[in-house]
Coordinates of C-alpha atoms in Angstrom, one line a residue:
X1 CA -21.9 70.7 69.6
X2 CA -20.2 73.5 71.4
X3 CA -18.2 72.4 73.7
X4 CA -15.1 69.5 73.0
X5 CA -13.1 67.9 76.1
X6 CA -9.7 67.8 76.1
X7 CA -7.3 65.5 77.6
X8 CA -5.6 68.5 78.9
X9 CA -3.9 71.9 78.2
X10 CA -1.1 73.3 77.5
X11 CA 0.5 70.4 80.2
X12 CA -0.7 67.4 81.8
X13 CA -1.3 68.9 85.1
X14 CA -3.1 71.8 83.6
X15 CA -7.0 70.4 83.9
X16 CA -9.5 70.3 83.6
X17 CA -9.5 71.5 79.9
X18 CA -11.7 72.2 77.0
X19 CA -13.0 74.7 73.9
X20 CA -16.1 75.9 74.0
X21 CA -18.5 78.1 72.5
X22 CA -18.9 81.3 74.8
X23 CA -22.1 82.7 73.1
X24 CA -23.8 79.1 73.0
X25 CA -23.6 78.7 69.0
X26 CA -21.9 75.2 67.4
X27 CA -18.0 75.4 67.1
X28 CA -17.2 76.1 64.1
X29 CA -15.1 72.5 63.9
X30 CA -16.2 68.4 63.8
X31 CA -13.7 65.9 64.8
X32 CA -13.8 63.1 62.6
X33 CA -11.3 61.2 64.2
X34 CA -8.8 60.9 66.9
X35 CA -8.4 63.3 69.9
X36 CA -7.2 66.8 69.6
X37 CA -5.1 68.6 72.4
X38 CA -5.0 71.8 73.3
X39 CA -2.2 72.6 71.6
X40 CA -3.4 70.6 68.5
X41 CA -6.7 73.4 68.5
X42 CA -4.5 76.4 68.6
X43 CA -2.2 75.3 65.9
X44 CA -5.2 74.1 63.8
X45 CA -7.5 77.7 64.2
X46 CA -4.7 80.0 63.7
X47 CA -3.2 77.4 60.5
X48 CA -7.1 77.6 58.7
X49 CA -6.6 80.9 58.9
X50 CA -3.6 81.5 57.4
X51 CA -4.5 78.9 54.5
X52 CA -7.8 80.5 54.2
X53 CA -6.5 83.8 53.5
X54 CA -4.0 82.3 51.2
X55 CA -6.0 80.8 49.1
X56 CA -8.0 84.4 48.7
X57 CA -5.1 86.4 48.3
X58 CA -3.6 83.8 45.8
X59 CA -6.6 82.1 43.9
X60 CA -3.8 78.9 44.7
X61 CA -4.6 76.0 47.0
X62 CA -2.4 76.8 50.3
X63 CA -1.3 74.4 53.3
X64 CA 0.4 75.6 56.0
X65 CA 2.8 73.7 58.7
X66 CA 2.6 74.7 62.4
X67 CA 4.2 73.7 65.7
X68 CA 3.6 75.2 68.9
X69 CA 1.4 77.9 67.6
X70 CA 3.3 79.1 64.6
X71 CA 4.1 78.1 61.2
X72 CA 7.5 75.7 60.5
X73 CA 6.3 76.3 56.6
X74 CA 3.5 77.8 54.7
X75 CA 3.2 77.6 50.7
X76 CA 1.1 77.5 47.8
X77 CA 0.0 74.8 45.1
X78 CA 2.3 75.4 42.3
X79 CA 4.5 72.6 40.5
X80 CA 7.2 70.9 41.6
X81 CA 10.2 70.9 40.1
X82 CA 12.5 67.9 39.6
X83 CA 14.7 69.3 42.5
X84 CA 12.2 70.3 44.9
X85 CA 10.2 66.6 44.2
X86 CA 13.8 65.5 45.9
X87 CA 14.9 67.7 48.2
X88 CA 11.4 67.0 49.6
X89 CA 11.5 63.2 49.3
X90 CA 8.0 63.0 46.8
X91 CA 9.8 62.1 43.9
X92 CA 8.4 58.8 44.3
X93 CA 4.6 59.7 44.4
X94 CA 4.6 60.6 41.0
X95 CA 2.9 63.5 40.1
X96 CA 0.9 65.2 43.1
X97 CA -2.4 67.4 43.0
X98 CA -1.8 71.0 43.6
X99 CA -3.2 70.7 47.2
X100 CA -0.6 67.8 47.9
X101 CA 2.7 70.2 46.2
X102 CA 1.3 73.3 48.8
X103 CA 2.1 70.5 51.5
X104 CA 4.9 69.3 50.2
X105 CA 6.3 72.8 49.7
X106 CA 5.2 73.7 53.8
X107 CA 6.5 70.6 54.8
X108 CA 9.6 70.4 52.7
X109 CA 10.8 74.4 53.8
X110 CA 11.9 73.0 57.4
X111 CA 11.4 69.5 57.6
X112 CA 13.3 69.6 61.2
X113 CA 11.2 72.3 62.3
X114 CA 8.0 70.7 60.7
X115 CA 8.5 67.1 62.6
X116 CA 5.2 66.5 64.7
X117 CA 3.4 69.2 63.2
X118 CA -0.4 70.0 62.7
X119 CA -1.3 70.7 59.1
X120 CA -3.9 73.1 57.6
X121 CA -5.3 73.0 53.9
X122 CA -7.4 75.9 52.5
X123 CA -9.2 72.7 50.2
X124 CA -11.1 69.1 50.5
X125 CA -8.1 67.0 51.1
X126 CA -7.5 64.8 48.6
X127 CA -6.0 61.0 48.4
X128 CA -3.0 62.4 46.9
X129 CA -2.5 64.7 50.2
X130 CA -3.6 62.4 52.1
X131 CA -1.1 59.6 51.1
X132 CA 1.6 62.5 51.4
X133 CA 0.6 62.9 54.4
X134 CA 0.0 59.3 56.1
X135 CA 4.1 59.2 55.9
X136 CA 5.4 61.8 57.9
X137 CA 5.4 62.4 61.4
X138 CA 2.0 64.3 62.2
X139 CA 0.2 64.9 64.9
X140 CA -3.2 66.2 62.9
X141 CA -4.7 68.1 59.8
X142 CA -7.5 70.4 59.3
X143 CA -9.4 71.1 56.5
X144 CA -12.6 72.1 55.0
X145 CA -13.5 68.4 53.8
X146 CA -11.9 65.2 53.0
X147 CA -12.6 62.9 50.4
X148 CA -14.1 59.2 51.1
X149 CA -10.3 57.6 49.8
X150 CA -8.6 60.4 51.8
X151 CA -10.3 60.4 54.9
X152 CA -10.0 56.1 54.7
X153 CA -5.9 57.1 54.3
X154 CA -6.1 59.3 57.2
X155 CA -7.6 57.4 59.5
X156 CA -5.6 54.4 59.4
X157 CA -2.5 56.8 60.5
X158 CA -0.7 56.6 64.2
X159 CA -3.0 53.2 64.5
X160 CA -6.2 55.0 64.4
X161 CA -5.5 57.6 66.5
X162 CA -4.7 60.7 64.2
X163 CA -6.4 64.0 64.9
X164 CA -8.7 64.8 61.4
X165 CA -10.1 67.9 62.1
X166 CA -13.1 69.5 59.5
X167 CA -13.6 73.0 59.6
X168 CA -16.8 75.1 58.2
X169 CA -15.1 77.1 56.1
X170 CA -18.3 79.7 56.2
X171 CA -17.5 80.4 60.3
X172 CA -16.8 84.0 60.5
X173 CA -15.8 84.7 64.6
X174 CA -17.4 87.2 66.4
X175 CA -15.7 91.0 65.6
X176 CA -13.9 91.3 69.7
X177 CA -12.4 88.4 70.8
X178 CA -11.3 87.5 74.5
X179 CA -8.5 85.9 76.5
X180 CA -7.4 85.9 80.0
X181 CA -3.7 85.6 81.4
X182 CA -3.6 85.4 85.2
X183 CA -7.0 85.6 85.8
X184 CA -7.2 88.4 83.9
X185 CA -9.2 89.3 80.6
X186 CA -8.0 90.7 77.8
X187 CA -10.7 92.0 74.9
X188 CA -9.7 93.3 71.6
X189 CA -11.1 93.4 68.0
X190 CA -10.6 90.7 65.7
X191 CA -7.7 91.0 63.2
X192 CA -9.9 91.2 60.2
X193 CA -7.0 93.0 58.1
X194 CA -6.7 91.8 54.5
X195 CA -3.4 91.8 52.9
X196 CA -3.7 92.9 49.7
X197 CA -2.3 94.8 46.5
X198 CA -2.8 98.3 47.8
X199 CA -0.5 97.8 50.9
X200 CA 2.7 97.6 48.6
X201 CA 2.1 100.8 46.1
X202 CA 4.6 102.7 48.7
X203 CA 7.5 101.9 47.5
X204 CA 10.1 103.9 49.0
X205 CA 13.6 102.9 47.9
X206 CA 15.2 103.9 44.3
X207 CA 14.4 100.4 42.8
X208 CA 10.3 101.2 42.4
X209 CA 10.3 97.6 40.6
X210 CA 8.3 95.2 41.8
X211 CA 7.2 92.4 39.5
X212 CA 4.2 89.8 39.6
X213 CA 5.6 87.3 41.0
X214 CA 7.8 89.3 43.8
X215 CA 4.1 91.0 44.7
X216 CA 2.2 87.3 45.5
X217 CA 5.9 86.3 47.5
X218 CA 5.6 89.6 49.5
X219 CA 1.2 88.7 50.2
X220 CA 2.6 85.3 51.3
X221 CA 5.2 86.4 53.5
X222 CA 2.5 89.3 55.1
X223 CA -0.1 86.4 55.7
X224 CA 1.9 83.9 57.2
X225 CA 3.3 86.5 59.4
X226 CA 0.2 87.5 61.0
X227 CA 0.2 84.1 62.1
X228 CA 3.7 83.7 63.5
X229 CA 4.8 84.9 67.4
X230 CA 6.1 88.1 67.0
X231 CA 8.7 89.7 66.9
X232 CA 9.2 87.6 63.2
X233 CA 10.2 87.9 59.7
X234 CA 9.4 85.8 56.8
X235 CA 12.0 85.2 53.8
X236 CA 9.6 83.8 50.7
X237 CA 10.7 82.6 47.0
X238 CA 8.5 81.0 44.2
X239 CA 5.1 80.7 46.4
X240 CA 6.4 79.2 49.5
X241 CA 8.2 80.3 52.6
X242 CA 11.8 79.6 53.3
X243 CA 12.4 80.7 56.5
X244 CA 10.2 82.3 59.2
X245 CA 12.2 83.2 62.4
X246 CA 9.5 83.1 65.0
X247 CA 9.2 84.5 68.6
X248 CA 12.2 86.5 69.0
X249 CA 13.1 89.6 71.1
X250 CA 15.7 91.6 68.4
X251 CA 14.8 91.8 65.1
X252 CA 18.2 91.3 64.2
X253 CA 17.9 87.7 65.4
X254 CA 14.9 86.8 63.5
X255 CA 16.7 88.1 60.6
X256 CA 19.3 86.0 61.1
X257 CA 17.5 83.1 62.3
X258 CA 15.1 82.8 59.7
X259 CA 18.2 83.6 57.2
X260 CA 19.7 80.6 58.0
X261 CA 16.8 78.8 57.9
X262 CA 16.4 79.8 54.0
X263 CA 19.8 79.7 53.6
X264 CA 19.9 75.9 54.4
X265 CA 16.5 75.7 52.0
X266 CA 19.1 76.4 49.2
X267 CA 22.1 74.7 50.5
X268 CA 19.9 71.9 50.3
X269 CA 19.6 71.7 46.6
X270 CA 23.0 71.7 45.9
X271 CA 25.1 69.1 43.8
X272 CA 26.8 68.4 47.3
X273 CA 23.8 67.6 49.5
X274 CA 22.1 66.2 46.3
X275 CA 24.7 63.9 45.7
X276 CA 24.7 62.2 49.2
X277 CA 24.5 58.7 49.2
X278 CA 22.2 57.3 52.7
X279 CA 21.8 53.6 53.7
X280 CA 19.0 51.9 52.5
X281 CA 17.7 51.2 56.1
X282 CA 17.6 55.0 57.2
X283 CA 15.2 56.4 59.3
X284 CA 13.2 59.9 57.4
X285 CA 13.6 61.8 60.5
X286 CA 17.4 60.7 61.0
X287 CA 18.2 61.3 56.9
X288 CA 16.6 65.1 57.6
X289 CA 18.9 65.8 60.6
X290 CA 22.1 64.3 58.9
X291 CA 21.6 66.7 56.2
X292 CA 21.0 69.0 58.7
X293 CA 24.0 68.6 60.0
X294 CA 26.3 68.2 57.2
X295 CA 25.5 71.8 55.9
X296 CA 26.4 73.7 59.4
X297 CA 29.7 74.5 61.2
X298 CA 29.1 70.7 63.5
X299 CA 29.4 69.1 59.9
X300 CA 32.0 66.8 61.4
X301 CA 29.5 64.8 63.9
X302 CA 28.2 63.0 60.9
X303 CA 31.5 62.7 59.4
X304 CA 34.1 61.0 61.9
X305 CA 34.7 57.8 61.9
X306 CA 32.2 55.3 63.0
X307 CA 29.3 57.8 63.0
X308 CA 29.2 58.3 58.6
X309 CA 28.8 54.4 58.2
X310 CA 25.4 54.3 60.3
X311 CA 24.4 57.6 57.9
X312 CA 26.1 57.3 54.5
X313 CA 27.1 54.6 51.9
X314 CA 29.8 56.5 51.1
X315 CA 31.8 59.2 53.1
X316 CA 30.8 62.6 51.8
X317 CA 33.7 65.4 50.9
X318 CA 33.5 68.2 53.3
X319 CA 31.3 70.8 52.4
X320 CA 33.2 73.8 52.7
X321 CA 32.4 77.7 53.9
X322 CA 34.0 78.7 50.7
X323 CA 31.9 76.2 49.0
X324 CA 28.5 77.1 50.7
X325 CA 29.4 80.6 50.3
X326 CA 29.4 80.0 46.3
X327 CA 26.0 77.9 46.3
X328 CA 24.7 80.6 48.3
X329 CA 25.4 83.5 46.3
X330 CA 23.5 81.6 43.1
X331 CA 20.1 82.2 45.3
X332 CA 18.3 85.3 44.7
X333 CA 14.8 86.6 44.2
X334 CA 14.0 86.2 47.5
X335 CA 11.5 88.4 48.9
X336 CA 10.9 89.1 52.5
X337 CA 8.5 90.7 54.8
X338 CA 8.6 91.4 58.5
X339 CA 5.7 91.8 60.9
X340 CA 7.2 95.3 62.4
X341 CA 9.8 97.8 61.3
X342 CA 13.6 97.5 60.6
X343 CA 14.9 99.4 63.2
X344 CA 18.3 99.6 61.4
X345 CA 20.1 98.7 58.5
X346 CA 21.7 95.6 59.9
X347 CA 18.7 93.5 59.1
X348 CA 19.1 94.6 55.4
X349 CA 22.5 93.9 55.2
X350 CA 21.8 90.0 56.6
X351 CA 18.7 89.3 54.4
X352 CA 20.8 90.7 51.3
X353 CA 23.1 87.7 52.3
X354 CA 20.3 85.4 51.3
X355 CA 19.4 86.8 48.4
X356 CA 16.6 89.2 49.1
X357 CA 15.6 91.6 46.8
X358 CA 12.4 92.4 47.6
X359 CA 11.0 93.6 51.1
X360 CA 7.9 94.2 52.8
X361 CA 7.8 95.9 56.4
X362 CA 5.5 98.8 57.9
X363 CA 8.1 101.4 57.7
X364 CA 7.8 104.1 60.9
X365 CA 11.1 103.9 62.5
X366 CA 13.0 107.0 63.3
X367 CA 16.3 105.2 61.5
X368 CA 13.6 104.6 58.2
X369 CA 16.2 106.9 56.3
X370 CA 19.1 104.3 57.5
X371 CA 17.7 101.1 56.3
X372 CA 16.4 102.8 52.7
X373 CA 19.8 103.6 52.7
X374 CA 20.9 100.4 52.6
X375 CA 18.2 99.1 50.3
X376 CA 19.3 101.4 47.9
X377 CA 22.7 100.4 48.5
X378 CA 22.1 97.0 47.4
X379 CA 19.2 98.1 44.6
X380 CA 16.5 96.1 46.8
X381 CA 13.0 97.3 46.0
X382 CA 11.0 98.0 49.6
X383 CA 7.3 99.1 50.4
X384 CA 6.0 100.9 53.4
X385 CA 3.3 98.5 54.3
X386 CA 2.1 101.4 57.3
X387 CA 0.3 98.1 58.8
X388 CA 2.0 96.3 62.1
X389 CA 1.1 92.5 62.3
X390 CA 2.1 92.0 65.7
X391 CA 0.3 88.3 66.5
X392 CA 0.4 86.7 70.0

């Protein structure tokens, strides 16, 4: 089969629609169930790859979490601990395969971000994943296989009609590749550039350390990057990202947007959020955006009067700046990678407020000496990557 209809594109009124196979070969995909969109299809090509070259530059099984053609969350198989099995509501599953804890971690980094999302595994899903899955708001997965119990799981999800997606995971695309815009085509080569160890031995700051475990953040944070819109910046700790700030003009505001995104990752696990009692009867999407909530500056819309009772068994404390700004300061470790250079040392300053010690970026801007400056300032370890991973 080379050729799949789709409802239609991008929009309703954009039709006809389809994917095809320009050269006349077999896609490289099988629909086992449901009915993909258009959307669904971009999410689900550019999320293989991303998994795909996680799971080569990690040896780990990798899952990845995309909306609207970039990543909400992206992570590797490694344990859970007792905190994360909470703060991502899988406590109850007992213990999970390392495929299902890469989910849970992808999932689990931006749950409101990740709501309606189309999920990509670098492995044959398993039940475990599968059962994971079948409980959150999804619109599809993709994968190289499914088991027989998994792919029963699966199936029975959004009354029949979830998108299950299988993938050769031998397809190598063609080396140029083609779009048009307007009515006009655009060719260029295939991004076939493999992040590995060599693209980190410039380190250019004072701090020349840059452990084992900082090295496989920094790879993550590079891959999933060349999978996000640009302009974008990934902040990564302990095999999973924590906030990826997607799509936006300065640098300076994906800096601080995907700050805040790992900066409510951690405000997440603390005794304050952790300790917040919900009504039995609440909703998983509703629970995530109360806690959402609670943690920024419109903390009182879930606390007046009349609103807490529908959320809360009992009326939380206010969780204070002063407060957050404690719990905050505990995080650190956190490495981060950006898909272009730092054009200043402003950037630095913000990711040093989310505990980053450890950066990635391709180095080349005429104010370089200005952000090593502040690297140094702070004893953060950076590498000259020289590589750009621009991705639209």
């Amino acid at each position: 089969m080379n050729e799949i209809e789709l409802k239609y594109g991008c929009n309703p009124n954009q039709k006809p629609s389809r994917v095809y196979m320009e050269n006349g070969s077999d896609l490289p995909i099988e629909v086992l169930n449901g009915r993909p969109g258009y959307i669904n299809l971009l999410d689900a090509l550019n999320g293989w790859q991303l998994v795909s070259e996680l799971k080569k530059a990690t040896g780990l099984p990798a899952a990845t979490s995309f909306k609207h053609v970039s990543p909400a969350g992206a992570a590797v198989g490694t344990p859970l601990t007792d905190i994360e099995k909470k703060i991502y509501w899988v406590e109850d599953l007992g213990e999970l395969s390392p495929l299902a804890n890469a989910y849970a971690r992808a999932r689990g980094a931006d749950r409101m971000s990740s709501f309606g999302d189309f999920i990509s595994l670098s492995d044959v899903c398993d039940a475990d994943t599968a059962r994971l899955v079948k409980r959150e708001v999804s619109d599809g997965i993709i994968a190289p296989g499914y088991t027989d119990e998994a792919l029963e799981i699966l199936k029975a999800k959004k009354g029949g009609n979830y998108a299950v997606i299988k993938i050769d995971p031998d397809y190598v695309p063609e080396e140029s590749e083609k779009k048009q815009v307007f009515g006009v085509t655009f060719e260029q080569g295939h991004n076939f550039i493999e992040i590995n160890d060599e693209m980190f031995r410039n380190i250019v700051t004072d701090n020349k350390d840059l452990p084992e475990s900082a090295l496989i953040d920094l790879k993550i944070a590079l891959i999933t990057l060349k999978y996000t819109q640009s302009n974008s910046v990934c902040y990564v700790k302990d095999g999973q990202a924590i906030g990826i700030g997607a799509g936006q003009q300065s640098r300076i505001h994906c800096t601080r947007l995907a700050g805040q995104k790992a900066d409510n990752w951690w405000l997440r696990q603390s005794p304050q959020v952790m300790g917040l009692q919900f009504v039995d009867d609440i909703r998983r999407a509703d629970r995530d955006n109360a806690i959402d909530v609670y943690i920024g500056d419109e903390y009182e819309d879930v606390l007046r009067e009349g609103e807490w009772q529908r959320i809360f068994k009992v009326k939380p404390a206010v969780f204070t700046r002063e407060e957050k700004k404690a719990w905050l300061a505990k995080n650190t470790g956190v490495c981060l990678g950006s898909d272009a250079f730092f054009p200043f040392g402003d950037n630095i300053e913000r990711a040093k407020k989310s505990g980053v010690e450890y950066i990635a970026e391709p180095g080349g801007s005429i104010r370089d000496d200005n952000v090593i400056e502040t690297c140094n300032k702070y004893n953060i370890a950076m590498a000259f990557t020289g590589i750009r991973l621009f991705h639209h």
